[in-house]
C-alpha positions in Angstrom: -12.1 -25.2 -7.1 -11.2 -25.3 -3.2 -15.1 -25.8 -2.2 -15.1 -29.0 -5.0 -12.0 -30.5 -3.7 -13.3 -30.2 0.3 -16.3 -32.5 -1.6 -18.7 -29.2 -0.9 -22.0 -29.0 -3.2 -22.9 -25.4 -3.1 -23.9 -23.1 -5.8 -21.8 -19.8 -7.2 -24.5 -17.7 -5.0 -23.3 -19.3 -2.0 -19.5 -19.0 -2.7 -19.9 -15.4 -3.5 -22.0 -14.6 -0.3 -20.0 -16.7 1.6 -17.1 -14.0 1.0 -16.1 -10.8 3.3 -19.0 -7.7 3.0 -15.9 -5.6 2.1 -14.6 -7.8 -0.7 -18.1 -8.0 -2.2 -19.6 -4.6 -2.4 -16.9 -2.2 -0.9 -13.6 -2.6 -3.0 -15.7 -3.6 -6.4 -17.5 -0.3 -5.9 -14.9 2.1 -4.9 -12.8 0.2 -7.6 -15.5 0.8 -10.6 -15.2 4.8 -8.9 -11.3 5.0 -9.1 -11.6 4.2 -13.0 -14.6 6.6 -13.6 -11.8 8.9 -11.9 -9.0 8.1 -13.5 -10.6 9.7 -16.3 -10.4 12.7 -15.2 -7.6 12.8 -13.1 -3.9 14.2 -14.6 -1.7 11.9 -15.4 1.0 13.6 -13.4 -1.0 13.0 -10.7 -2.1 9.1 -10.9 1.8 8.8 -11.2 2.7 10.6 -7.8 0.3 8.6 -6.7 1.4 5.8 -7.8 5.1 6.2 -6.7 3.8 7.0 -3.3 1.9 3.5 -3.5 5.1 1.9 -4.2 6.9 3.3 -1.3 4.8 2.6 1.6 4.9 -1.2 -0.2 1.4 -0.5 -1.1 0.0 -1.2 1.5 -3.9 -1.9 1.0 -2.9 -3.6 -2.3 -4.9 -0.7 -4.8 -4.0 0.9 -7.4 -3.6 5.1 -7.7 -6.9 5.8 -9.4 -8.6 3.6 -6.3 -7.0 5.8 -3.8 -7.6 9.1 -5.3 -11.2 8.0 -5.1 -10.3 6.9 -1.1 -10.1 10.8 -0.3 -13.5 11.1 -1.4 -15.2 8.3 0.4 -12.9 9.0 3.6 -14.1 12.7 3.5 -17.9 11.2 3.1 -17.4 9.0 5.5 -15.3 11.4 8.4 -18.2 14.2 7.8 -20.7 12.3 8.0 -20.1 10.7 11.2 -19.7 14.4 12.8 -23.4 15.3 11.3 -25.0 12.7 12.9 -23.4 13.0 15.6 -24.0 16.4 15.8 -27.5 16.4 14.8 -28.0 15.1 18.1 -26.1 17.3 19.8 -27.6 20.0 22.0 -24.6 21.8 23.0 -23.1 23.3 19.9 -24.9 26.1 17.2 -25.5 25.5 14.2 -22.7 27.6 13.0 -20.4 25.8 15.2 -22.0 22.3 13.8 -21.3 23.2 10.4 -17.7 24.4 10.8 -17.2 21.1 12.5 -19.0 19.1 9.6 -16.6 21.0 7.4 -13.3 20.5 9.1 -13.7 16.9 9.7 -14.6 16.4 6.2 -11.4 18.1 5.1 -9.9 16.0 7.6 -11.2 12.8 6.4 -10.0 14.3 2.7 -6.3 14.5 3.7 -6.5 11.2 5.8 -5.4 8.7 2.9 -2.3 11.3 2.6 -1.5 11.4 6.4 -1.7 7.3 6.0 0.3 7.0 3.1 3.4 9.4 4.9 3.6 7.2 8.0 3.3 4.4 6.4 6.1 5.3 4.0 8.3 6.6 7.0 7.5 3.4 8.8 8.7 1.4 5.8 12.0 3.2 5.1 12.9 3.4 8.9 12.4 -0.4 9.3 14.8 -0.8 5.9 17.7 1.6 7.5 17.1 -0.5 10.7 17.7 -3.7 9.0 20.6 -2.6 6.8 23.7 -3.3 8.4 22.2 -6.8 9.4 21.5 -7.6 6.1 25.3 -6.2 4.8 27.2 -8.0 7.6 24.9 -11.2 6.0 25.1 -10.5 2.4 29.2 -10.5 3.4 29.5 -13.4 5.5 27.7 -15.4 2.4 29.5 -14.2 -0.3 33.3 -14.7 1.6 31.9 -18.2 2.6 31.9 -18.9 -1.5 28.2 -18.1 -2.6 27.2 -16.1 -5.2 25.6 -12.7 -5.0 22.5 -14.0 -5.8 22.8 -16.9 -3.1 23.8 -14.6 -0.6 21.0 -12.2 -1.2 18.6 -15.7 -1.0 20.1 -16.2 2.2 19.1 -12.3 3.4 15.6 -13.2 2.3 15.2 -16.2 4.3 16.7 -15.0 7.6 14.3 -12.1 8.5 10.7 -11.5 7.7 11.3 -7.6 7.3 10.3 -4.7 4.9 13.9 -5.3 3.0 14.1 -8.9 2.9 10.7 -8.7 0.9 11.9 -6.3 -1.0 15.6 -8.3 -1.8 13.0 -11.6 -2.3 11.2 -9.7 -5.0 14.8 -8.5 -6.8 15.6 -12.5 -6.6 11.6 -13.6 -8.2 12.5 -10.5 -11.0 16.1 -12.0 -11.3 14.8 -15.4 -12.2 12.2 -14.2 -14.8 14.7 -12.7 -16.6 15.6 -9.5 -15.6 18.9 -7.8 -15.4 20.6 -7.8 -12.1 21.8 -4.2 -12.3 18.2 -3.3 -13.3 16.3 -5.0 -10.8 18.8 -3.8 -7.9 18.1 -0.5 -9.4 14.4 -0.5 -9.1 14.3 -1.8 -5.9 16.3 1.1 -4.6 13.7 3.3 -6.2 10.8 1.6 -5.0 12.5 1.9 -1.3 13.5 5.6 -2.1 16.5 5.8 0.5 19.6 7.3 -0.5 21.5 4.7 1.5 19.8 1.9 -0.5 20.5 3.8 -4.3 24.3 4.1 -3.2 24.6 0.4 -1.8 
């Protein structure tokens, strides 16, 4: 639709080449790998997973079967670069090039994980950051006459911060219909700070 509108003649072969490497081969493939997974993966698991998406704000937008696979190709990917790097290597043994091989690749295994942590501590350390800004707000706006759901509008369009998206998506869930109470609620659990649950 966009190339038609610019007045562009080009065929669907074009459009689709004309896209990012990584968004044609390397998400569709490790995507098609995460549902083979999911297969085999507890559920228990794909839902840890998933609740760990949810508090780092997921940030590679993927869902938990997709990043289970991630450990695999990162662990692929970190190993291989120290076997052909070593190959070529005159300094180390063999032995010693092996055991590097095989640390890295565990590395590269638990990399996703080690992402996923700082990511999450990033997220809920700018939230406790921006929370007595947003409070002082949230009462200035609601004393001045607004509603509650006004005044949280008003949070959202003053900063461009980790919990002013997350109080814009509470207004979006608002509006299509969901509870207030509810979507407060899940907000809190999607930010997991016990500062946020007893606001």
């Amino acid at each position: 639709a966009e190339f038609s509108q610019r007045g562009d003649v080009v065929s669907l072969e074009q459009i689709e080449l004309s896209q990012p490497f990584m968004d044609r081969v390397i998400l569709p493939i490790v995507h098609r790998l995460g549902e083979m997974s999911s297969r085999f993966t507890p559920q228990h698991v794909l839902e840890q997973t998933r609740r760990k998406l949810e508090l780092a704000g997921n940030p590679g937008r993927i869902d938990a079967s997709t990043f289970m696979v991630l450990h695999f190709v990162m662990a692929g990917v970190f190993g291989g670069l120290v076997l052909l790097l070593s190959l070529g290597s005159k300094t180390f043994t063999l032995p010693v090039k092996m055991l590097l091989v095989l640390v890295f690749t565990l590395l590269g295994y638990f990399f996703p994980d080690l992402y996923l942590k700082s990511k999450i501590d990033s997220r809920q350390k700018q939230v406790r950051k921006a929370m007595p800004d947003a409070l002082d707000l949230l009462t200035i706006c609601v004393e001045a006459g607004l509603g509650f759901d006004a005044a949280l509008a008003k949070v959202n369009e003053k900063w461009d911060n980790e919990l002013s998206m997350a109080l814009g998506r509470v207004i979006r869930e608002i509006q299509l219909g969901k509870l207030r109470r509810d979507a407060l609620r899940d907000m809190a659990e999607r930010l997991g700070i016990p500062e946020m649950t007893s606001f």
